[in-house]
Amino acid sequence: MLNADKLRTVQDWVSYYRHETGLPVAERGGFVMLPVTGHVAVVHLPVARAEKVRTALHQHRRTGPMLARQIRWSFLAEPDSRPGVQIMEALNRLDVGIPAVGSAVMLPTGLGRWTREGCHWVVPPTRELQLPPLSVIVTTALAVGSGSED
């Protein structure tokens, strides 16, 4: 097992993510990038909605890796199905984004709260932590927004 405190270079972090978490990351432009593929999807949510989704997923024991940025969180997911046009329109109205296959998400080169990438893990990835299905995150993101506060 690699000791995260000893990781210094981007290449060290690429090795860490690949070997310790199983994520198919690559170095691109001096950053650790996670490509969106047929095996790994990402859902970007505004912070307030993301916190509600996290709570709901936790209650159903479906928590997966979550990355926090200043104005949004990114949930890693297993792409079990792609939302249809109507669902995507509803998500867009809620400022929820699902990057297309072929795009990529920058991962932090640190496990603390302050990294040079301006993001940190709310729930870090591990080999044991399974990615929740994309459909579950999407359904939950739509459901938590139906309260009176929206």
Short mmCIF file of N, CA and C in Angstrom, two decimals:
data_model
loop_
_atom_site.label_atom_id
_atom_site.label_comp_id
_atom_site.label_asym_id
_atom_site.label_seq_id
_atom_site.Cartn_x
_atom_site.Cartn_y
_atom_site.Cartn_z
N MET A 1 0.85 -1.19 0.00
CA MET A 1 0.00 0.00 0.00
C MET A 1 0.89 1.25 0.00
N LEU A 2 0.55 2.19 -0.85
CA LEU A 2 1.29 3.43 -0.94
C LEU A 2 0.88 4.36 0.20
N ASN A 3 1.83 5.08 0.74
CA ASN A 3 1.55 6.06 1.79
C ASN A 3 1.30 7.41 1.11
N ALA A 4 0.09 7.93 1.24
CA ALA A 4 -0.28 9.18 0.55
C ALA A 4 0.60 10.35 0.97
N ASP A 5 1.14 10.31 2.19
CA ASP A 5 2.01 11.40 2.65
C ASP A 5 3.32 11.46 1.88
N LYS A 6 3.70 10.37 1.26
CA LYS A 6 4.97 10.30 0.53
C LYS A 6 4.82 10.65 -0.95
N LEU A 7 3.60 10.88 -1.40
CA LEU A 7 3.36 11.17 -2.81
C LEU A 7 3.70 12.62 -3.09
N ARG A 8 4.59 12.84 -4.04
CA ARG A 8 5.06 14.20 -4.33
C ARG A 8 4.71 14.66 -5.75
N THR A 9 4.87 13.80 -6.72
CA THR A 9 4.69 14.21 -8.12
C THR A 9 3.32 13.79 -8.64
N VAL A 10 2.94 14.38 -9.75
CA VAL A 10 1.69 13.99 -10.41
C VAL A 10 1.74 12.51 -10.76
N GLN A 11 2.90 12.04 -11.22
CA GLN A 11 3.04 10.62 -11.57
C GLN A 11 2.83 9.74 -10.34
N ASP A 12 3.33 10.18 -9.17
CA ASP A 12 3.08 9.44 -7.92
C ASP A 12 1.58 9.31 -7.68
N TRP A 13 0.85 10.40 -7.90
CA TRP A 13 -0.59 10.39 -7.66
C TRP A 13 -1.31 9.53 -8.69
N VAL A 14 -0.86 9.56 -9.94
CA VAL A 14 -1.45 8.68 -10.96
C VAL A 14 -1.31 7.23 -10.51
N SER A 15 -0.12 6.85 -10.05
CA SER A 15 0.11 5.48 -9.57
C SER A 15 -0.78 5.17 -8.38
N TYR A 16 -0.87 6.13 -7.44
CA TYR A 16 -1.73 5.94 -6.26
C TYR A 16 -3.17 5.67 -6.68
N TYR A 17 -3.74 6.53 -7.52
CA TYR A 17 -5.14 6.36 -7.92
C TYR A 17 -5.35 5.05 -8.67
N ARG A 18 -4.43 4.69 -9.55
CA ARG A 18 -4.57 3.45 -10.32
C ARG A 18 -4.49 2.22 -9.41
N HIS A 19 -3.47 2.19 -8.55
CA HIS A 19 -3.21 0.97 -7.77
C HIS A 19 -4.04 0.87 -6.50
N GLU A 20 -4.28 2.00 -5.84
CA GLU A 20 -4.99 1.96 -4.56
C GLU A 20 -6.50 2.10 -4.72
N THR A 21 -6.97 2.74 -5.78
CA THR A 21 -8.41 2.95 -5.93
C THR A 21 -8.99 2.25 -7.15
N GLY A 22 -8.13 1.86 -8.09
CA GLY A 22 -8.62 1.21 -9.30
C GLY A 22 -9.18 2.18 -10.33
N LEU A 23 -9.03 3.49 -10.10
CA LEU A 23 -9.54 4.46 -11.08
C LEU A 23 -8.57 4.57 -12.26
N PRO A 24 -9.11 4.62 -13.49
CA PRO A 24 -8.27 4.65 -14.70
C PRO A 24 -7.77 6.06 -15.03
N VAL A 25 -7.00 6.64 -14.14
CA VAL A 25 -6.54 8.02 -14.32
C VAL A 25 -5.33 8.10 -15.25
N ALA A 26 -5.06 9.31 -15.72
CA ALA A 26 -3.89 9.57 -16.56
C ALA A 26 -3.38 10.96 -16.23
N GLU A 27 -2.11 11.18 -16.49
CA GLU A 27 -1.52 12.52 -16.34
C GLU A 27 -1.77 13.26 -17.64
N ARG A 28 -2.31 14.48 -17.52
CA ARG A 28 -2.50 15.31 -18.70
C ARG A 28 -2.25 16.75 -18.30
N GLY A 29 -1.28 17.39 -18.93
CA GLY A 29 -0.99 18.79 -18.67
C GLY A 29 -0.53 19.07 -17.24
N GLY A 30 0.10 18.08 -16.62
CA GLY A 30 0.58 18.27 -15.25
C GLY A 30 -0.47 18.04 -14.19
N PHE A 31 -1.60 17.46 -14.56
CA PHE A 31 -2.68 17.17 -13.62
C PHE A 31 -3.11 15.72 -13.72
N VAL A 32 -3.72 15.22 -12.66
CA VAL A 32 -4.29 13.88 -12.67
C VAL A 32 -5.72 14.00 -13.20
N MET A 33 -5.98 13.34 -14.31
CA MET A 33 -7.29 13.43 -14.94
C MET A 33 -7.97 12.06 -14.95
N LEU A 34 -9.25 12.06 -14.59
CA LEU A 34 -10.08 10.86 -14.65
C LEU A 34 -10.97 10.97 -15.87
N PRO A 35 -10.74 10.11 -16.87
CA PRO A 35 -11.59 10.17 -18.06
C PRO A 35 -12.98 9.62 -17.77
N VAL A 36 -13.99 10.26 -18.36
CA VAL A 36 -15.35 9.76 -18.31
C VAL A 36 -15.44 8.71 -19.40
N THR A 37 -15.81 7.49 -19.00
CA THR A 37 -15.80 6.35 -19.93
C THR A 37 -17.11 5.55 -19.80
N GLY A 38 -17.14 4.43 -20.44
CA GLY A 38 -18.26 3.51 -20.29
C GLY A 38 -18.25 2.79 -18.95
N HIS A 39 -17.18 3.01 -18.16
CA HIS A 39 -17.06 2.35 -16.85
C HIS A 39 -17.12 3.33 -15.69
N VAL A 40 -16.84 4.60 -15.94
CA VAL A 40 -16.86 5.62 -14.89
C VAL A 40 -17.60 6.85 -15.41
N ALA A 41 -18.67 7.23 -14.69
CA ALA A 41 -19.42 8.43 -15.02
C ALA A 41 -19.22 9.44 -13.89
N VAL A 42 -19.57 10.69 -14.16
CA VAL A 42 -19.46 11.76 -13.17
C VAL A 42 -20.75 12.57 -13.21
N VAL A 43 -21.21 12.98 -12.03
CA VAL A 43 -22.37 13.87 -11.94
C VAL A 43 -21.94 15.09 -11.13
N HIS A 44 -22.08 16.28 -11.73
CA HIS A 44 -21.76 17.54 -11.04
C HIS A 44 -23.06 18.13 -10.48
N LEU A 45 -23.04 18.47 -9.18
CA LEU A 45 -24.22 19.06 -8.56
C LEU A 45 -23.84 20.31 -7.78
N PRO A 46 -24.74 21.31 -7.74
CA PRO A 46 -24.50 22.46 -6.85
C PRO A 46 -24.39 21.96 -5.41
N VAL A 47 -23.61 22.64 -4.59
CA VAL A 47 -23.26 22.16 -3.25
C VAL A 47 -24.49 21.81 -2.40
N ALA A 48 -25.49 22.70 -2.34
CA ALA A 48 -26.64 22.44 -1.46
C ALA A 48 -27.36 21.16 -1.87
N ARG A 49 -27.57 20.95 -3.17
CA ARG A 49 -28.23 19.73 -3.64
C ARG A 49 -27.32 18.53 -3.42
N ALA A 50 -26.03 18.72 -3.63
CA ALA A 50 -25.08 17.61 -3.45
C ALA A 50 -25.10 17.11 -2.01
N GLU A 51 -25.17 18.03 -1.05
CA GLU A 51 -25.21 17.61 0.35
C GLU A 51 -26.46 16.80 0.64
N LYS A 52 -27.60 17.18 0.05
CA LYS A 52 -28.84 16.42 0.24
C LYS A 52 -28.73 15.04 -0.41
N VAL A 53 -28.13 15.00 -1.60
CA VAL A 53 -27.94 13.72 -2.30
C VAL A 53 -27.03 12.82 -1.48
N ARG A 54 -25.95 13.39 -0.95
CA ARG A 54 -25.02 12.60 -0.13
C ARG A 54 -25.74 11.99 1.07
N THR A 55 -26.56 12.78 1.75
CA THR A 55 -27.30 12.29 2.91
C THR A 55 -28.24 11.16 2.52
N ALA A 56 -28.97 11.35 1.42
CA ALA A 56 -29.91 10.32 0.96
C ALA A 56 -29.19 9.04 0.55
N LEU A 57 -28.07 9.17 -0.18
CA LEU A 57 -27.31 7.98 -0.59
C LEU A 57 -26.76 7.26 0.63
N HIS A 58 -26.28 8.02 1.61
CA HIS A 58 -25.73 7.42 2.83
C HIS A 58 -26.81 6.62 3.57
N GLN A 59 -28.02 7.17 3.64
CA GLN A 59 -29.12 6.47 4.32
C GLN A 59 -29.45 5.15 3.63
N HIS A 60 -29.23 5.08 2.33
CA HIS A 60 -29.51 3.85 1.58
C HIS A 60 -28.24 3.02 1.34
N ARG A 61 -27.17 3.38 2.05
CA ARG A 61 -25.88 2.67 1.95
C ARG A 61 -25.39 2.58 0.50
N ARG A 62 -25.50 3.68 -0.21
CA ARG A 62 -25.05 3.73 -1.61
C ARG A 62 -23.98 4.80 -1.81
N THR A 63 -23.31 5.19 -0.74
CA THR A 63 -22.31 6.24 -0.83
C THR A 63 -21.15 5.83 -1.73
N GLY A 64 -20.73 6.74 -2.57
CA GLY A 64 -19.57 6.51 -3.42
C GLY A 64 -18.62 7.68 -3.30
N PRO A 65 -17.54 7.66 -4.07
CA PRO A 65 -16.58 8.76 -4.02
C PRO A 65 -17.21 10.09 -4.43
N MET A 66 -16.90 11.14 -3.64
CA MET A 66 -17.42 12.48 -3.91
C MET A 66 -16.29 13.48 -3.79
N LEU A 67 -16.25 14.38 -4.74
CA LEU A 67 -15.22 15.40 -4.83
C LEU A 67 -15.87 16.76 -4.65
N ALA A 68 -15.31 17.61 -3.78
CA ALA A 68 -15.90 18.93 -3.52
C ALA A 68 -15.06 20.02 -4.17
N ARG A 69 -15.75 20.94 -4.82
CA ARG A 69 -15.17 22.18 -5.30
C ARG A 69 -15.98 23.31 -4.67
N GLN A 70 -15.58 24.52 -4.93
CA GLN A 70 -16.21 25.65 -4.26
C GLN A 70 -17.71 25.74 -4.53
N ILE A 71 -18.13 25.59 -5.77
CA ILE A 71 -19.55 25.78 -6.09
C ILE A 71 -20.28 24.50 -6.47
N ARG A 72 -19.56 23.39 -6.58
CA ARG A 72 -20.22 22.14 -6.95
C ARG A 72 -19.45 20.95 -6.41
N TRP A 73 -20.15 19.86 -6.30
CA TRP A 73 -19.54 18.59 -5.94
C TRP A 73 -19.66 17.66 -7.14
N SER A 74 -18.72 16.72 -7.24
CA SER A 74 -18.76 15.74 -8.32
C SER A 74 -18.84 14.35 -7.71
N PHE A 75 -19.84 13.61 -8.11
CA PHE A 75 -20.04 12.23 -7.66
C PHE A 75 -19.54 11.30 -8.75
N LEU A 76 -18.73 10.31 -8.37
CA LEU A 76 -18.32 9.28 -9.32
C LEU A 76 -19.39 8.21 -9.31
N ALA A 77 -19.69 7.67 -10.48
CA ALA A 77 -20.79 6.71 -10.60
C ALA A 77 -20.45 5.64 -11.63
N GLU A 78 -21.18 4.54 -11.53
CA GLU A 78 -21.12 3.49 -12.54
C GLU A 78 -22.20 3.79 -13.57
N PRO A 79 -21.83 3.96 -14.84
CA PRO A 79 -22.82 4.35 -15.86
C PRO A 79 -23.71 3.17 -16.26
N ASP A 80 -24.74 2.91 -15.45
CA ASP A 80 -25.64 1.80 -15.74
C ASP A 80 -26.63 2.13 -16.85
N SER A 81 -26.99 3.42 -16.96
CA SER A 81 -27.86 3.86 -18.05
C SER A 81 -27.67 5.36 -18.22
N ARG A 82 -27.97 5.83 -19.41
CA ARG A 82 -27.83 7.26 -19.71
C ARG A 82 -29.22 7.88 -19.64
N PRO A 83 -29.38 8.98 -18.91
CA PRO A 83 -30.70 9.62 -18.82
C PRO A 83 -31.20 10.05 -20.19
N GLY A 84 -32.51 9.96 -20.37
CA GLY A 84 -33.14 10.39 -21.62
C GLY A 84 -33.20 11.91 -21.70
N VAL A 85 -33.73 12.40 -22.81
CA VAL A 85 -33.77 13.84 -23.09
C VAL A 85 -34.55 14.59 -22.02
N GLN A 86 -35.73 14.10 -21.64
CA GLN A 86 -36.54 14.81 -20.66
C GLN A 86 -35.85 14.89 -19.30
N ILE A 87 -35.21 13.81 -18.89
CA ILE A 87 -34.49 13.79 -17.61
C ILE A 87 -33.31 14.76 -17.68
N MET A 88 -32.58 14.74 -18.81
CA MET A 88 -31.44 15.66 -18.96
C MET A 88 -31.90 17.12 -18.90
N GLU A 89 -33.05 17.42 -19.50
CA GLU A 89 -33.58 18.79 -19.44
C GLU A 89 -33.91 19.18 -18.00
N ALA A 90 -34.51 18.26 -17.25
CA ALA A 90 -34.83 18.52 -15.84
C ALA A 90 -33.55 18.73 -15.04
N LEU A 91 -32.53 17.91 -15.30
CA LEU A 91 -31.25 18.06 -14.60
C LEU A 91 -30.60 19.39 -14.94
N ASN A 92 -30.63 19.77 -16.21
CA ASN A 92 -30.05 21.05 -16.64
C ASN A 92 -30.71 22.22 -15.92
N ARG A 93 -32.04 22.16 -15.75
CA ARG A 93 -32.75 23.23 -15.04
C ARG A 93 -32.29 23.33 -13.59
N LEU A 94 -31.84 22.21 -13.03
CA LEU A 94 -31.36 22.17 -11.65
C LEU A 94 -29.85 22.42 -11.55
N ASP A 95 -29.22 22.72 -12.69
CA ASP A 95 -27.77 22.94 -12.76
C ASP A 95 -26.98 21.68 -12.40
N VAL A 96 -27.54 20.53 -12.76
CA VAL A 96 -26.87 19.24 -12.56
C VAL A 96 -26.31 18.83 -13.91
N GLY A 97 -25.01 18.53 -13.94
CA GLY A 97 -24.36 18.18 -15.19
C GLY A 97 -23.81 16.77 -15.19
N ILE A 98 -23.88 16.12 -16.34
CA ILE A 98 -23.28 14.79 -16.52
C ILE A 98 -22.35 14.89 -17.72
N PRO A 99 -21.04 15.00 -17.47
CA PRO A 99 -20.09 15.13 -18.58
C PRO A 99 -20.16 13.93 -19.53
N ALA A 100 -19.97 14.20 -20.79
CA ALA A 100 -20.04 13.17 -21.82
C ALA A 100 -18.82 12.26 -21.78
N VAL A 101 -19.01 11.04 -22.27
CA VAL A 101 -17.90 10.12 -22.44
C VAL A 101 -16.86 10.81 -23.31
N GLY A 102 -15.60 10.72 -22.91
CA GLY A 102 -14.52 11.37 -23.63
C GLY A 102 -14.02 12.62 -22.93
N SER A 103 -14.85 13.19 -22.05
CA SER A 103 -14.37 14.33 -21.26
C SER A 103 -13.61 13.78 -20.05
N ALA A 104 -13.12 14.65 -19.18
CA ALA A 104 -12.33 14.21 -18.04
C ALA A 104 -12.53 15.16 -16.87
N VAL A 105 -12.28 14.65 -15.68
CA VAL A 105 -12.40 15.43 -14.45
C VAL A 105 -11.05 15.42 -13.74
N MET A 106 -10.63 16.60 -13.28
CA MET A 106 -9.36 16.72 -12.57
C MET A 106 -9.53 16.20 -11.14
N LEU A 107 -8.57 15.37 -10.70
CA LEU A 107 -8.58 14.85 -9.33
C LEU A 107 -7.49 15.53 -8.51
N PRO A 108 -7.69 15.61 -7.20
CA PRO A 108 -6.69 16.29 -6.36
C PRO A 108 -5.42 15.48 -6.18
N THR A 109 -4.32 16.19 -6.04
CA THR A 109 -3.03 15.56 -5.71
C THR A 109 -2.77 15.82 -4.24
N GLY A 110 -3.68 15.34 -3.43
CA GLY A 110 -3.61 15.47 -1.99
C GLY A 110 -4.88 14.94 -1.38
N LEU A 111 -4.81 14.47 -0.14
CA LEU A 111 -6.01 13.95 0.50
C LEU A 111 -6.55 14.94 1.53
N GLY A 112 -5.88 16.08 1.69
CA GLY A 112 -6.35 17.10 2.61
C GLY A 112 -7.38 18.00 1.95
N ARG A 113 -7.81 18.99 2.69
CA ARG A 113 -8.86 19.89 2.20
C ARG A 113 -8.34 20.89 1.18
N TRP A 114 -7.08 21.30 1.28
CA TRP A 114 -6.55 22.31 0.38
C TRP A 114 -5.55 21.69 -0.57
N THR A 115 -5.89 21.62 -1.83
CA THR A 115 -4.99 21.07 -2.84
C THR A 115 -4.79 22.13 -3.92
N ARG A 116 -3.76 21.95 -4.71
CA ARG A 116 -3.48 22.93 -5.77
C ARG A 116 -4.58 22.95 -6.83
N GLU A 117 -5.36 21.89 -6.90
CA GLU A 117 -6.43 21.81 -7.89
C GLU A 117 -7.71 22.51 -7.43
N GLY A 118 -7.73 22.96 -6.17
CA GLY A 118 -8.91 23.64 -5.66
C GLY A 118 -10.08 22.71 -5.37
N CYS A 119 -9.78 21.44 -5.13
CA CYS A 119 -10.83 20.48 -4.82
C CYS A 119 -10.30 19.50 -3.78
N HIS A 120 -11.21 18.82 -3.12
CA HIS A 120 -10.82 17.80 -2.15
C HIS A 120 -11.89 16.70 -2.11
N TRP A 121 -11.49 15.56 -1.59
CA TRP A 121 -12.42 14.43 -1.48
C TRP A 121 -13.31 14.60 -0.26
N VAL A 122 -14.61 14.57 -0.45
CA VAL A 122 -15.57 14.48 0.65
C VAL A 122 -15.58 13.03 1.11
N VAL A 123 -15.65 12.13 0.14
CA VAL A 123 -15.51 10.69 0.37
C VAL A 123 -14.46 10.21 -0.63
N PRO A 124 -13.25 9.87 -0.15
CA PRO A 124 -12.21 9.45 -1.09
C PRO A 124 -12.51 8.07 -1.69
N PRO A 125 -12.02 7.85 -2.90
CA PRO A 125 -12.22 6.54 -3.52
C PRO A 125 -11.32 5.50 -2.87
N THR A 126 -11.81 4.29 -2.80
CA THR A 126 -11.01 3.13 -2.38
C THR A 126 -11.44 1.95 -3.25
N ARG A 127 -10.65 0.93 -3.24
CA ARG A 127 -11.03 -0.27 -4.01
C ARG A 127 -12.31 -0.90 -3.46
N GLU A 128 -12.52 -0.78 -2.15
CA GLU A 128 -13.68 -1.40 -1.50
C GLU A 128 -14.96 -0.60 -1.73
N LEU A 129 -14.84 0.68 -2.02
CA LEU A 129 -16.00 1.55 -2.17
C LEU A 129 -16.51 1.46 -3.60
N GLN A 130 -17.63 0.79 -3.77
CA GLN A 130 -18.18 0.62 -5.11
C GLN A 130 -18.81 1.91 -5.59
N LEU A 131 -18.74 2.13 -6.89
CA LEU A 131 -19.39 3.30 -7.47
C LEU A 131 -20.89 3.04 -7.50
N PRO A 132 -21.68 3.99 -7.00
CA PRO A 132 -23.13 3.81 -7.08
C PRO A 132 -23.58 3.95 -8.53
N PRO A 133 -24.69 3.30 -8.90
CA PRO A 133 -25.18 3.44 -10.27
C PRO A 133 -25.55 4.89 -10.59
N LEU A 134 -25.25 5.31 -11.80
CA LEU A 134 -25.58 6.66 -12.26
C LEU A 134 -27.08 6.92 -12.10
N SER A 135 -27.91 5.92 -12.42
CA SER A 135 -29.36 6.09 -12.33
C SER A 135 -29.80 6.42 -10.91
N VAL A 136 -29.14 5.85 -9.90
CA VAL A 136 -29.49 6.11 -8.50
C VAL A 136 -29.14 7.56 -8.14
N ILE A 137 -27.98 8.03 -8.58
CA ILE A 137 -27.59 9.42 -8.28
C ILE A 137 -28.54 10.39 -8.98
N VAL A 138 -28.88 10.12 -10.23
CA VAL A 138 -29.78 10.99 -10.98
C VAL A 138 -31.16 11.02 -10.32
N THR A 139 -31.70 9.85 -10.01
CA THR A 139 -33.02 9.78 -9.37
C THR A 139 -33.01 10.52 -8.04
N THR A 140 -31.95 10.33 -7.27
CA THR A 140 -31.84 11.00 -5.97
C THR A 140 -31.71 12.51 -6.14
N ALA A 141 -30.91 12.94 -7.11
CA ALA A 141 -30.73 14.39 -7.35
C ALA A 141 -32.06 15.04 -7.73
N LEU A 142 -32.88 14.34 -8.47
CA LEU A 142 -34.20 14.88 -8.84
C LEU A 142 -35.14 14.86 -7.64
N ALA A 143 -35.08 13.81 -6.83
CA ALA A 143 -36.00 13.65 -5.70
C ALA A 143 -35.74 14.65 -4.58
N VAL A 144 -34.47 14.92 -4.27
CA VAL A 144 -34.17 15.81 -3.14
C VAL A 144 -34.54 17.26 -3.45
N GLY A 145 -34.72 17.57 -4.70
CA GLY A 145 -35.05 18.95 -5.07
C GLY A 145 -36.52 19.25 -5.08
N SER A 146 -37.36 18.28 -4.73
CA SER A 146 -38.80 18.50 -4.82
C SER A 146 -39.38 19.05 -3.53
N GLY A 147 -38.52 19.44 -2.59
CA GLY A 147 -38.98 20.00 -1.33
C GLY A 147 -39.44 21.43 -1.47
N SER A 148 -39.99 21.99 -0.40
CA SER A 148 -40.55 23.35 -0.45
C SER A 148 -39.48 24.43 -0.51
N GLU A 149 -38.22 24.08 -0.23
CA GLU A 149 -37.17 25.10 -0.22
C GLU A 149 -36.72 25.48 -1.62
N ASP A 150 -37.09 24.74 -2.64
CA ASP A 150 -36.65 25.07 -4.02
C ASP A 150 -37.57 26.05 -4.69
#
